Amino acid sequence: MTSQEIDSLTIEEKAALLSGADFWHTAALEGHGVPSIMMTDGPHGLRKQRGSGDHLGLGDSVPATCFPPAVAMGSSWDVDLIRRVGEAIGTEAVIEDVGVVLGPGVNIKRSPLCGRNFEYFSEDPIVAGVLGAAMVDGIQSRGVGASLKHFAVNNQETDRMRVSAEVDPRPLREIYLRAFGRVVTDARPWTVMCSYNRVNGVYASEDRWLLTTVLREEWGFDGVVVSDWGAVDDRVRALAAGLDLEMPGSRGVSTAQLLAAVADGSLDESALDVAAARVWALVERTGARAPVSGPLDVDAHHALAREAAGRSIVLLKNDGGLLPLSPDADIAVIGAFAADPRYQGAGSSMINPTRLDRAVDEIRAMATGSVTYAAGFDTAVDVAESDAARLLDEAVAAASGAEVAVVFLGLPARLESEGYDRDDVDLPANQLAVLQAVVDANSNTVVVLSNGGVVTLSFAANVPAILEGWLLGQAGGGATADVLFGVVNPSAKLTETIPLRFADSPAYLDFPGEFSRVRYGEGLFVGYRWYDARDLDVAHPFGHGLSYTTFEYGPASASTAAGGDVEVSLTVTNTGPVAGREIVQLYSSLPTATTQRPPRELKAFAAVPLEPGQTREVVLVVRRTDLAYWDVRVDSWVVEGGTYSFDVAASSRDVRSTVRVEVAGDPVAVPLSRTSSIGEVLADPAAGPILRAAMAEMMGDAPAAMMPEGVDLSKLLDSFPIGRVAMFGADVDPAMVDALLAARPSDDAET
Ligand code: GLC
């Protein structure tokens, strides 16, 4: 597409490109050879509706492979795996002639209550950013666009289309935008989807600072900004802010608004030129892809879904090595989810799976001992007491007659969904009652969880083994059997903290807000950052996950690369009996920080496959830019100099070794003014020495002699505004202060 081609369009044609032709398609310009393309969900499989569209997963869609949602795949920490899943989704999109897949979502899990946490990767922006970039890479490798969403600060479902996320600049930059920036700069998504909500009072769809200043001018994004479906409140303001494409189509309403705005002079036609060029370029990009020969290889994609699910199951607890089970064990499989799996979340991401494994069938297929099944409970809302009692009795009978009971618990679909948040973080009471009865009948009990959002583990002390299965996609039943019998050695680790109590969680007092405003009162302290800063015990920390083998970490060493990146090297050995994968994590901290910092922050990680006895060297690279904090005084990223500690860890609370590295800091030229404190002026490289000399000359030791023992005069003066010294009776006139602030001695000051 050339500028001449844009110039050849009428203004009506340009405007037509900027709004969908219908629910899922862009507009075609037949006379100019611009075809329509389909944009559809995402993110963990293809949701292509043939008939009328809806954005809530209500209508049917063509069969597609339902891979594990992000909550599960995020737990794999596996960049290569997620890229391969992205490639498979891209392939299915090509087969179905879809131009853009709406995903991945990289919003931060601020509260366990968020109904859509199942669609997001982590409470940590580095994990979300690195894994989100891998998904984008995979999808786009097939010539299909990805749509990085929901940009930005969309961390709840309550009032999602209006709520204003009130977040301070540092957490905004360092937590909520960071993952998006990482994906845009590393994977260059073809589209970014703006979120529904407001950010500090401004709709994301109309926020020029967000959509143009940050996204394009700072991060270099060159694709199309598309609205979330129905997110545009004012089309003219949205286009002026940088929102190129409104979805779904407004049946000409917004097109007329744009034309009227150009006609009355309130909108420059060049804004339409720029946006139309971007949409046209996107259409051309998707048209350039190679076709896929032959139909979808359902079995191959199902196998990949099973591999992905197996790498997403977190072994939280395994006392006495109860797991893996012996295939010849007599097993009682208990819990409705074993036969009627909860494998994905509700809403726009709901996939119509090509197949669906049931765990009880997969366990039976792999077991050589007896396998009994009892539903134990009903996931329906209302169950007659007599039925509940019967189901419980059947579960107890099954458990009593078996060597081991495997109890499948979880959140019924109604309790968590796109569009609304949860009311609590507990498992349903009826399920816990069945579990207790089963444990009373058979202490060899394994719990397998199916949940999109974190649940508290009130039962944990009573059971020897717990698998957190999250939502595992269509092959989750087979993957669960693989892990139960040790065909797959669990390697996943938590990307979200499991608290002991919901009341301990960071957003507990600020969620979901009220009167359409939600205050991000916890600031930087999201997830493990919070629990560590407050030294709170947790059920299981961020980064935790066990294995059927053991790993030993060798001593770590660090070096600084030319550009200032820090490289930490170590060896990891599989010291156990079976092959496994270890997710090695690297956290940084700056003990001498002059700014507020969480105790440690994840900066790099690696998933390391190891055969029994094998040792591998692991190199973890920390980008220097990832050590920066956002300095609100100068509105930019700053790396503070000092000796950083880098913790090599198996989880955020299992540090194996620490190396220290001296990092040179960035100069920070904080503008000085009369309101600058004496401390700030003294810290300034130019003005500081001048003021220090002047203070020494002016005060000598007299005041110190008057101070009570140990009271530090400089601390007392540190926060004193320099401009008021002159009015404070000191022998200082305002001209001297102004000269000092200009960081050059005035004639008076020298006398
Ligand atoms: C939804 C979701 C978004 C989805 C879109 C289209 O409301 O917020 O993630 O891609 O609409 O279904």
PDB file of N, CA, C and O in Angstrom, residues 500-529:
ATOM      1  N   LEU A 500      -2.599 -17.601  52.067  1.00  0.00           N
ATOM      2  CA  LEU A 500      -3.251 -18.387  53.102  1.00  0.00           C
ATOM      3  C   LEU A 500      -4.670 -17.878  53.307  1.00  0.00           C
ATOM      4  O   LEU A 500      -5.605 -18.645  53.487  1.00  0.00           O
ATOM      5  N   ARG A 501      -4.800 -16.550  53.279  1.00  0.00           N
ATOM      6  CA  ARG A 501      -6.112 -15.925  53.492  1.00  0.00           C
ATOM      7  C   ARG A 501      -6.331 -14.886  52.404  1.00  0.00           C
ATOM      8  O   ARG A 501      -5.408 -14.132  52.086  1.00  0.00           O
ATOM      9  N   PHE A 502      -7.515 -14.799  51.905  1.00  0.00           N
ATOM     10  CA  PHE A 502      -7.827 -13.770  50.901  1.00  0.00           C
ATOM     11  C   PHE A 502      -7.563 -12.392  51.485  1.00  0.00           C
ATOM     12  O   PHE A 502      -7.073 -11.491  50.810  1.00  0.00           O
ATOM     13  N   ALA A 503      -7.828 -12.211  52.775  1.00  0.00           N
ATOM     14  CA  ALA A 503      -7.642 -10.886  53.402  1.00  0.00           C
ATOM     15  C   ALA A 503      -6.184 -10.466  53.390  1.00  0.00           C
ATOM     16  O   ALA A 503      -5.866  -9.289  53.571  1.00  0.00           O
ATOM     17  N   ASP A 504      -5.272 -11.376  53.137  1.00  0.00           N
ATOM     18  CA  ASP A 504      -3.853 -11.007  53.047  1.00  0.00           C
ATOM     19  C   ASP A 504      -3.490 -10.462  51.668  1.00  0.00           C
ATOM     20  O   ASP A 504      -2.392  -9.958  51.465  1.00  0.00           O
ATOM     21  N   SER A 505      -4.395 -10.578  50.713  1.00  0.00           N
ATOM     22  CA  SER A 505      -4.011 -10.260  49.332  1.00  0.00           C
ATOM     23  C   SER A 505      -3.923  -8.747  49.114  1.00  0.00           C
ATOM     24  O   SER A 505      -4.622  -7.973  49.770  1.00  0.00           O
ATOM     25  N   PRO A 506      -3.079  -8.334  48.204  1.00  0.00           N
ATOM     26  CA  PRO A 506      -2.722  -6.914  48.051  1.00  0.00           C
ATOM     27  C   PRO A 506      -3.902  -5.987  47.802  1.00  0.00           C
ATOM     28  O   PRO A 506      -3.981  -4.902  48.351  1.00  0.00           O
ATOM     29  N   ALA A 507      -4.851  -6.433  46.959  1.00  0.00           N
ATOM     30  CA  ALA A 507      -5.936  -5.534  46.554  1.00  0.00           C
ATOM     31  C   ALA A 507      -7.165  -5.699  47.419  1.00  0.00           C
ATOM     32  O   ALA A 507      -8.243  -5.197  47.100  1.00  0.00           O
ATOM     33  N   TYR A 508      -7.010  -6.384  48.532  1.00  0.00           N
ATOM     34  CA  TYR A 508      -8.165  -6.782  49.353  1.00  0.00           C
ATOM     35  C   TYR A 508      -9.069  -5.597  49.693  1.00  0.00           C
ATOM     36  O   TYR A 508     -10.286  -5.694  49.643  1.00  0.00           O
ATOM     37  N   LEU A 509      -8.478  -4.454  50.001  1.00  0.00           N
ATOM     38  CA  LEU A 509      -9.296  -3.304  50.406  1.00  0.00           C
ATOM     39  C   LEU A 509      -9.646  -2.396  49.234  1.00  0.00           C
ATOM     40  O   LEU A 509     -10.386  -1.426  49.391  1.00  0.00           O
ATOM     41  N   ASP A 510      -9.092  -2.692  48.075  1.00  0.00           N
ATOM     42  CA  ASP A 510      -9.311  -1.796  46.919  1.00  0.00           C
ATOM     43  C   ASP A 510      -9.824  -2.572  45.719  1.00  0.00           C
ATOM     44  O   ASP A 510      -9.333  -2.393  44.600  1.00  0.00           O
ATOM     45  N   PHE A 511     -10.771  -3.448  45.918  1.00  0.00           N
ATOM     46  CA  PHE A 511     -11.291  -4.221  44.780  1.00  0.00           C
ATOM     47  C   PHE A 511     -12.751  -4.540  45.026  1.00  0.00           C
ATOM     48  O   PHE A 511     -13.106  -4.981  46.125  1.00  0.00           O
ATOM     49  N   PRO A 512     -13.622  -4.320  44.095  1.00  0.00           N
ATOM     50  CA  PRO A 512     -13.408  -3.758  42.752  1.00  0.00           C
ATOM     51  C   PRO A 512     -13.647  -2.259  42.675  1.00  0.00           C
ATOM     52  O   PRO A 512     -13.977  -1.744  41.640  1.00  0.00           O
ATOM     53  N   GLY A 513     -13.518  -1.562  43.811  1.00  0.00           N
ATOM     54  CA  GLY A 513     -13.740  -0.119  43.807  1.00  0.00           C
ATOM     55  C   GLY A 513     -15.212   0.178  43.953  1.00  0.00           C
ATOM     56  O   GLY A 513     -16.034  -0.711  44.202  1.00  0.00           O
ATOM     57  N   GLU A 514     -15.554   1.471  43.815  1.00  0.00           N
ATOM     58  CA  GLU A 514     -16.968   1.852  43.903  1.00  0.00           C
ATOM     59  C   GLU A 514     -17.220   3.099  43.063  1.00  0.00           C
ATOM     60  O   GLU A 514     -16.287   3.852  42.770  1.00  0.00           O
ATOM     61  N   PHE A 515     -18.461   3.281  42.680  1.00  0.00           N
ATOM     62  CA  PHE A 515     -18.841   4.448  41.875  1.00  0.00           C
ATOM     63  C   PHE A 515     -17.923   4.593  40.668  1.00  0.00           C
ATOM     64  O   PHE A 515     -17.432   5.673  40.364  1.00  0.00           O
ATOM     65  N   SER A 516     -17.614   3.452  40.037  1.00  0.00           N
ATOM     66  CA  SER A 516     -16.889   3.443  38.774  1.00  0.00           C
ATOM     67  C   SER A 516     -15.449   3.935  38.892  1.00  0.00           C
ATOM     68  O   SER A 516     -14.871   4.438  37.939  1.00  0.00           O
ATOM     69  N   ARG A 517     -14.884   3.782  40.107  1.00  0.00           N
ATOM     70  CA  ARG A 517     -13.458   4.113  40.286  1.00  0.00           C
ATOM     71  C   ARG A 517     -12.837   3.028  41.136  1.00  0.00           C
ATOM     72  O   ARG A 517     -13.445   2.548  42.097  1.00  0.00           O
ATOM     73  N   VAL A 518     -11.646   2.602  40.803  1.00  0.00           N
ATOM     74  CA  VAL A 518     -10.942   1.615  41.630  1.00  0.00           C
ATOM     75  C   VAL A 518      -9.529   2.118  41.848  1.00  0.00           C
ATOM     76  O   VAL A 518      -8.822   2.473  40.908  1.00  0.00           O
ATOM     77  N   ARG A 519      -9.156   2.196  43.115  1.00  0.00           N
ATOM     78  CA  ARG A 519      -7.874   2.781  43.494  1.00  0.00           C
ATOM     79  C   ARG A 519      -6.841   1.681  43.638  1.00  0.00           C
ATOM     80  O   ARG A 519      -7.050   0.745  44.407  1.00  0.00           O
ATOM     81  N   TYR A 520      -5.761   1.766  42.920  1.00  0.00           N
ATOM     82  CA  TYR A 520      -4.711   0.751  43.017  1.00  0.00           C
ATOM     83  C   TYR A 520      -3.818   1.096  44.207  1.00  0.00           C
ATOM     84  O   TYR A 520      -2.660   1.464  44.058  1.00  0.00           O
ATOM     85  N   GLY A 521      -4.407   0.983  45.388  1.00  0.00           N
ATOM     86  CA  GLY A 521      -3.754   1.455  46.611  1.00  0.00           C
ATOM     87  C   GLY A 521      -2.495   0.707  46.967  1.00  0.00           C
ATOM     88  O   GLY A 521      -1.636   1.236  47.666  1.00  0.00           O
ATOM     89  N   GLU A 522      -2.341  -0.506  46.455  1.00  0.00           N
ATOM     90  CA  GLU A 522      -1.146  -1.276  46.810  1.00  0.00           C
ATOM     91  C   GLU A 522       0.067  -0.809  46.027  1.00  0.00           C
ATOM     92  O   GLU A 522       1.189  -1.223  46.278  1.00  0.00           O
ATOM     93  N   GLY A 523      -0.140   0.035  45.020  1.00  0.00           N
ATOM     94  CA  GLY A 523       0.996   0.590  44.267  1.00  0.00           C
ATOM     95  C   GLY A 523       1.812  -0.487  43.580  1.00  0.00           C
ATOM     96  O   GLY A 523       1.293  -1.365  42.912  1.00  0.00           O
ATOM     97  N   LEU A 524       3.108  -0.463  43.819  1.00  0.00           N
ATOM     98  CA  LEU A 524       4.016  -1.416  43.172  1.00  0.00           C
ATOM     99  C   LEU A 524       3.833  -2.821  43.710  1.00  0.00           C
ATOM    100  O   LEU A 524       4.272  -3.793  43.112  1.00  0.00           O
ATOM    101  N   PHE A 525       3.203  -2.928  44.870  1.00  0.00           N
ATOM    102  CA  PHE A 525       3.258  -4.188  45.624  1.00  0.00           C
ATOM    103  C   PHE A 525       2.141  -5.144  45.228  1.00  0.00           C
ATOM    104  O   PHE A 525       1.206  -5.403  45.988  1.00  0.00           O
ATOM    105  N   VAL A 526       2.269  -5.667  44.024  1.00  0.00           N
ATOM    106  CA  VAL A 526       1.315  -6.637  43.476  1.00  0.00           C
ATOM    107  C   VAL A 526       1.886  -8.032  43.690  1.00  0.00           C
ATOM    108  O   VAL A 526       3.104  -8.225  43.572  1.00  0.00           O
ATOM    109  N   GLY A 527       1.012  -8.967  44.038  1.00  0.00           N
ATOM    110  CA  GLY A 527       1.460 -10.361  44.128  1.00  0.00           C
ATOM    111  C   GLY A 527       2.572 -10.560  45.138  1.00  0.00           C
ATOM    112  O   GLY A 527       2.554  -9.988  46.235  1.00  0.00           O
ATOM    113  N   TYR A 528       3.604 -11.320  44.737  1.00  0.00           N
ATOM    114  CA  TYR A 528       4.668 -11.646  45.697  1.00  0.00           C
ATOM    115  C   TYR A 528       5.373 -10.394  46.208  1.00  0.00           C
ATOM    116  O   TYR A 528       5.928 -10.379  47.305  1.00  0.00           O
ATOM    117  N   ARG A 529       5.346  -9.334  45.413  1.00  0.00           N
ATOM    118  CA  ARG A 529       5.960  -8.087  45.876  1.00  0.00           C
ATOM    119  C   ARG A 529       5.331  -7.633  47.201  1.00  0.00           C
ATOM    120  O   ARG A 529       5.989  -7.098  48.073  1.00  0.00           O
TER     121      ARG A 529
END
